[in-house]
Short mmCIF file of C-alpha atoms in Angstrom, two decimals:
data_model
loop_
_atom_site.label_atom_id
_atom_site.label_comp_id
_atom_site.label_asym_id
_atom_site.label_seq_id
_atom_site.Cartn_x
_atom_site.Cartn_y
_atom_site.Cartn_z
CA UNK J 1 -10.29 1.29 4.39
CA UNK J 2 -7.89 2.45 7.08
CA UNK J 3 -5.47 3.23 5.01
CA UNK J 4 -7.64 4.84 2.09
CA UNK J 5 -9.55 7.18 4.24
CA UNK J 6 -5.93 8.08 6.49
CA UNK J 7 -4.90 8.99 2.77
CA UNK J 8 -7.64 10.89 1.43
CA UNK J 9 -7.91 14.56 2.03
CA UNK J 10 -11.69 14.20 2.96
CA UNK J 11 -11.29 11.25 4.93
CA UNK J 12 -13.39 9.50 2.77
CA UNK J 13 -12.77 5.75 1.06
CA UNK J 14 -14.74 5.42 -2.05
CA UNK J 15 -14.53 1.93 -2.38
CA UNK J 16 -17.23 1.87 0.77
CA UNK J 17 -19.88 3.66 -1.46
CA UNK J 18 -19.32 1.52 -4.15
CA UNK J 19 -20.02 -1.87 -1.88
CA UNK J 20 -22.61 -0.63 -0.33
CA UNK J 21 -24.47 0.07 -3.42
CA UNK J 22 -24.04 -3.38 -4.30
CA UNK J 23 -25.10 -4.65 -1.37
CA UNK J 24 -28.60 -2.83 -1.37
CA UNK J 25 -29.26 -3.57 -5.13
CA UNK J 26 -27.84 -7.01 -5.11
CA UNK J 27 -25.39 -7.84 -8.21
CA UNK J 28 -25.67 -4.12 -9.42
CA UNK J 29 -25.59 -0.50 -7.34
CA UNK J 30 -29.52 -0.10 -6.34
CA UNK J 31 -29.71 3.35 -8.53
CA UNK J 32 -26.69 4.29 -9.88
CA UNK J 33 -26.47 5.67 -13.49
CA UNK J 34 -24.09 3.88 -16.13
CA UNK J 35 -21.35 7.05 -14.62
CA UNK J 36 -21.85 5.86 -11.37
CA UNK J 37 -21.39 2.19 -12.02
CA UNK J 38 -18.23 2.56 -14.39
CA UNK J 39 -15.90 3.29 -11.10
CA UNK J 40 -16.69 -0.05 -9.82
CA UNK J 41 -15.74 -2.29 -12.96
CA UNK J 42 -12.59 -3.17 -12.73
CA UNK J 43 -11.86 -2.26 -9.17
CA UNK J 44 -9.45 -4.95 -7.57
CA UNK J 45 -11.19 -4.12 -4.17
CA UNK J 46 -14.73 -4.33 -4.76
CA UNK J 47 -14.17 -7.44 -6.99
CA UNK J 48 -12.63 -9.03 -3.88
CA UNK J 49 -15.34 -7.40 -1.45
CA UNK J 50 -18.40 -9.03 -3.80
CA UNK J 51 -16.90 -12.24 -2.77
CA UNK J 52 -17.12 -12.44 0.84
CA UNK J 53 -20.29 -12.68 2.63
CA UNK J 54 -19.16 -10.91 5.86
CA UNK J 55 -18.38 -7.53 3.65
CA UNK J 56 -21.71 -8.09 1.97
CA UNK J 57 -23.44 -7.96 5.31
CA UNK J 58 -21.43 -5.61 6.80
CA UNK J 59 -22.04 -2.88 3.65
CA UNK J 60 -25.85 -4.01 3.67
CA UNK J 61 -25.69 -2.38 7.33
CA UNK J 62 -27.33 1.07 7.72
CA UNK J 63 -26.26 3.94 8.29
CA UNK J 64 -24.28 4.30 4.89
CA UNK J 65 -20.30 5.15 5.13
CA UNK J 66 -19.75 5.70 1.93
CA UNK J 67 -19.69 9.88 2.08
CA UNK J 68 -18.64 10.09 5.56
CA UNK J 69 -15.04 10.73 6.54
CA UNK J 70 -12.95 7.81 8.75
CA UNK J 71 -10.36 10.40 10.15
CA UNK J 72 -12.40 10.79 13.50
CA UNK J 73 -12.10 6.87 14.11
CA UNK J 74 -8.93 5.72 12.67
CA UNK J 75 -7.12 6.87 16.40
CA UNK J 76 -9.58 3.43 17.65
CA UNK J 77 -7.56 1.48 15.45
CA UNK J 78 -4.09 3.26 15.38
CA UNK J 79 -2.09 0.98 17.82
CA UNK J 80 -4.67 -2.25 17.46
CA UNK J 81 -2.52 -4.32 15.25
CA UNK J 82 -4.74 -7.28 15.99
CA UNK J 83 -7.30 -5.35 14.74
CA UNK J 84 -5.98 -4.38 11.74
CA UNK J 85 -4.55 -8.07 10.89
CA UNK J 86 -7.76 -9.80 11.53
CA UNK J 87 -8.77 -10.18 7.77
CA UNK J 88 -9.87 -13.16 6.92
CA UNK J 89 -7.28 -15.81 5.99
CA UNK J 90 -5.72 -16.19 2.73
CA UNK J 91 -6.20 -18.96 0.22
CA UNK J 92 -3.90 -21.75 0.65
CA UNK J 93 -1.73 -20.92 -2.66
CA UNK J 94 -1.41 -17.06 -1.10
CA UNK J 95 -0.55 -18.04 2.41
CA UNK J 96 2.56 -20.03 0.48
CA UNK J 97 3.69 -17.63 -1.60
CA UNK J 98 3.51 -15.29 1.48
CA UNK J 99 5.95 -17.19 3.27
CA UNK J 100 8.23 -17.31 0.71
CA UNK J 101 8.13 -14.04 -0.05
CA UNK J 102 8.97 -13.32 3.90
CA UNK J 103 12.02 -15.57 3.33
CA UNK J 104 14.08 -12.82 2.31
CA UNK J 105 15.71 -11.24 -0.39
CA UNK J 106 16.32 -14.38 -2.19
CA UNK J 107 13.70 -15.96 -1.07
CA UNK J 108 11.39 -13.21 -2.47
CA UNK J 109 13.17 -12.84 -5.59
CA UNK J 110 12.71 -16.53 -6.29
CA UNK J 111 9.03 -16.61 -6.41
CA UNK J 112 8.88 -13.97 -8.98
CA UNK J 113 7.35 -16.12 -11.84
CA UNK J 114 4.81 -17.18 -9.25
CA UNK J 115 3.57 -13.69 -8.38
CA UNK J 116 3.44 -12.78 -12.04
CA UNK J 117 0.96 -15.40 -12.65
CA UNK J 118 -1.09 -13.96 -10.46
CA UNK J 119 -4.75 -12.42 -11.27
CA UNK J 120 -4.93 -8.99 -9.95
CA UNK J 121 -7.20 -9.35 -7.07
CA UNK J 122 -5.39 -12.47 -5.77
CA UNK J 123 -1.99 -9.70 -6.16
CA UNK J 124 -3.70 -7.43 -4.07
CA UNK J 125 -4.92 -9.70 -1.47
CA UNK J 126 -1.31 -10.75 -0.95
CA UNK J 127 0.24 -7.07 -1.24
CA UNK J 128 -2.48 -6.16 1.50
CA UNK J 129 -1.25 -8.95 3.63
CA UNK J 130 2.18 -8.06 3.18
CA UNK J 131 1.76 -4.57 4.08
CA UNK J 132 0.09 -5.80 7.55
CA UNK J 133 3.61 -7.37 7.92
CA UNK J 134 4.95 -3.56 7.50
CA UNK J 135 2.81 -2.07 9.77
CA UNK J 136 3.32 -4.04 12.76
CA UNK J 137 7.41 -3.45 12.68
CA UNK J 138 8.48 -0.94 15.15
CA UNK J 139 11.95 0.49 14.34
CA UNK J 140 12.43 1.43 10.58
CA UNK J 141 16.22 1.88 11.17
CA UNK J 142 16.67 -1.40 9.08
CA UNK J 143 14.55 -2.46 6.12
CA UNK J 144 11.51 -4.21 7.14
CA UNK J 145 11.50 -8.35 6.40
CA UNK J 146 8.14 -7.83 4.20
CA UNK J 147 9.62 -4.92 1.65
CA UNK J 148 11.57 -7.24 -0.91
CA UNK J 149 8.21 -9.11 -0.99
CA UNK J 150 6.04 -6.25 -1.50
CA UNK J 151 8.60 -5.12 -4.18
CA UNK J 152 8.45 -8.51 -5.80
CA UNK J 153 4.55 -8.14 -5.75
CA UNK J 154 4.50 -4.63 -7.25
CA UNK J 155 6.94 -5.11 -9.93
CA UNK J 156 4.70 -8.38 -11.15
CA UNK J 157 1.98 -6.03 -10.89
CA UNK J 158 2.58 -2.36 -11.69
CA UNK J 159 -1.47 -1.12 -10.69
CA UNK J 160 -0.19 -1.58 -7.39
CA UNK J 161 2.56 1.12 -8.05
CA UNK J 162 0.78 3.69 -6.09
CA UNK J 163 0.11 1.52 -2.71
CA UNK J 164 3.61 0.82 -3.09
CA UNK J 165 4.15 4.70 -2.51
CA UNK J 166 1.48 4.82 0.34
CA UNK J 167 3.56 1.97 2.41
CA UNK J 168 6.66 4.50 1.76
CA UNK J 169 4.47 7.70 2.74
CA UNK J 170 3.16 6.00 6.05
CA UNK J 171 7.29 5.52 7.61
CA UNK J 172 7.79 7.91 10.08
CA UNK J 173 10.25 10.20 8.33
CA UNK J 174 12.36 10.99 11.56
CA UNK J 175 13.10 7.27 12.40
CA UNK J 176 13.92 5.46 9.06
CA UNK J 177 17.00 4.05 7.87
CA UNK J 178 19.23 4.64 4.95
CA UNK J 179 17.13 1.68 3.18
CA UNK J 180 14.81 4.13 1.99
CA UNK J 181 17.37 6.00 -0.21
CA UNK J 182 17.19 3.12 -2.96
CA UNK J 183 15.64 0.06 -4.13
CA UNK J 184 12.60 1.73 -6.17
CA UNK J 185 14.11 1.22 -9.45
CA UNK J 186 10.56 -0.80 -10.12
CA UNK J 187 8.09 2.36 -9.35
CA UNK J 188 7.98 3.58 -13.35
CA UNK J 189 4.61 5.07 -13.65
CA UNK J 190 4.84 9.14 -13.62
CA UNK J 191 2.80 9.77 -10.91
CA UNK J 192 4.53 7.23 -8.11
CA UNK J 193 7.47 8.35 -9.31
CA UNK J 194 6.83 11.97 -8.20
CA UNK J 195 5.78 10.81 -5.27
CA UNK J 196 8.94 9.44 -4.03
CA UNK J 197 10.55 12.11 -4.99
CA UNK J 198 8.50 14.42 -2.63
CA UNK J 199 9.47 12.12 -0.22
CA UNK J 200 12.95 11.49 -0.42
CA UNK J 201 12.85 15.77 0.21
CA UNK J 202 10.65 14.58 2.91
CA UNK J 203 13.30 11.90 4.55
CA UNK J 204 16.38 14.63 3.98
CA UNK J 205 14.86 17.44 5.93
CA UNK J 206 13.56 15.24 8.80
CA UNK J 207 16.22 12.79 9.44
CA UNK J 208 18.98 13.65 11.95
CA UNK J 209 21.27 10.62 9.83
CA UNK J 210 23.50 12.12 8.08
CA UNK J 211 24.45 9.30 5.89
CA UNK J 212 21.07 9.75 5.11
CA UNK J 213 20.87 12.98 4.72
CA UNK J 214 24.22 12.44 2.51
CA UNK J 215 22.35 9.53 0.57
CA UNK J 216 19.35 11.85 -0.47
CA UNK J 217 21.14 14.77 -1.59
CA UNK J 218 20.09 15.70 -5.28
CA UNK J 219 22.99 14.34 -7.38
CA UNK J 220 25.21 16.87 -9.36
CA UNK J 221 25.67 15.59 -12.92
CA UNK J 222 29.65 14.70 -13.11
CA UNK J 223 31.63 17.04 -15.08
CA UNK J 224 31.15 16.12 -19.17
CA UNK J 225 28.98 13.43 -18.29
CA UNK J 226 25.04 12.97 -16.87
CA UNK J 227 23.67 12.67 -13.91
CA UNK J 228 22.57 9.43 -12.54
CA UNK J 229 19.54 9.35 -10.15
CA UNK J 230 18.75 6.61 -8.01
CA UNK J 231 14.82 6.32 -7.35
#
C-alpha cells in the first residue's frame, strides 16, 4: 500500500477500494456495477488480500481508505522497517525459494525453473518479500543481495515488470552504484522500458561517480555499424 500510494500522483492505492468493497458485500463489492467489479478480476493483490482474514477485517473497518490519499502518513512508516516487514509469514515452499534466491547470483539463477512454476499471486508474494529485503539495505554503492532474486522473479513473471521499475525508481539517485547501469536486459514490455530510461537520465545528472556518469552516457553508434544499448 506504502509503496502504491508513495507512487501514485494522488496518493491514492486502488487496490484498498477494491478490498474494502469486498469486505462489506462479502464474496462480491456491496454495489459495484459489472465496470466497477472488472478491475478486481484478475488482480494478483486482491486475490491474495481475499485470502487472509486479518485484511478482511482490517478493510471491513470504517472509515473507508479507498479514495483517500496515504502521502500524509507514509513519513509514520518511512524509517520503521519492522513495520514494513511485519507481513505475515510466507508459505513454507516461498520461505525456501526465498532463501535460495538470497544465495546469490548463482544461487538465484539456479532456482529459475522453480520460480517459473509459480502461480502469479504466490510470484508476487515472494517479489514483495524480496523487495522488503531491498528496502532495509542502507548503502546502494554495491548491488543489493536481494536484486538477482527479484530479477529471477520478474523474468519468470513479466506482470511484475513494472514493480521491477518501482524498486529501481525508489534508490536514492545520488548514492547508487555503477550496478544500476546494466543488468535489465529482462524489462521488455514498452512501458518499463521507458521507464528506465528516464531513469538512467535520472542516475547521470545526480550522481557525482563519474564512472557512472561515464557508464550512462547515451551510446554513439560506431562508425558503419549500430549502436548497441544496454538497458
Amino acid at each position: 500500500m506504502a509503496t502504491t500510494a508513495a507512487s501514485s500522483e494522488d496518493g491514492i492505492c486502488p487496490e484498498i477500494a477494491l478490498i474494502e468493497k469486498l469486505a462489506a458485500g462479502g464474496t462480491e463489492p456491496a454495489s459495484a456495477s459489472e465496470e466497477d467489479a472488472a478491475p478486481e478480476a484478475g488482480n494478483p493483490v486482491i486475490d491474495e488480500w481475499k485470502t487472509r482474514p486479518d485484511v478482511m477485517r482490517w478493510a471491513a473497518v470504517k472509515p473507508d481508505l479507498g479514495a483517500v490519499s496515504l502521502k500524509p502518513y507514509l513519513f509514520v512508516i518511512k524509517d520503521r522497517k519492522n513495520y514494513l516487514g511485519a507481513a505475515a509469514p510466507l508459505p513454507p515452499k516461498l520461505a525456501a525459494l526465498l532463501e535460495r534466491l538470497l544465495g546469490g547470483e548463482m544461487s538465484a539463477k539456479g532456482a529459475l525453473a522453480d520460480v517459473k512454476g509459480l502461480n502469479l499471486p504466490e510470484a508476487v508474494l515472494l517479489f514483495d518479500a524480496l523487495r522488503k529485503k531491498v528496502r532495509e539495505v542502507s548503502n546502494f554503492d554495491l548491488r543489493p543481495a536481494a536484486m538477482p532474486g527479484v530479477a529471477v522473479v520478474v523474468e519468470c513473471h513479466p506482470p511484475l515488470q513494472g514493480r521491477y521499475v518501482d524498486i529501481l525508481e525508489a534508490l536514492p539517485p545520488d548514492r547508487v552504484g555503477l550496478w544500476v547501469a546494466s543488468g535489465h536486459a529482462f524489462v521488455t514490455e514498452a512501458a518499463p522500458k521507458a521507464r528506465i530510461a528516464t531513469l538512467r537520465e535520472k542516475w547521470r545528472k545526480a550522481t557525482k561517480n563519474q564512472l557512472l556518469r561515464t557508464e550512462l552516457e547515451p551510446k554513439k553508434p560506431a562508425r558503419g555499424g549500430r549502436a548497441h544499448g544496454n538497458v
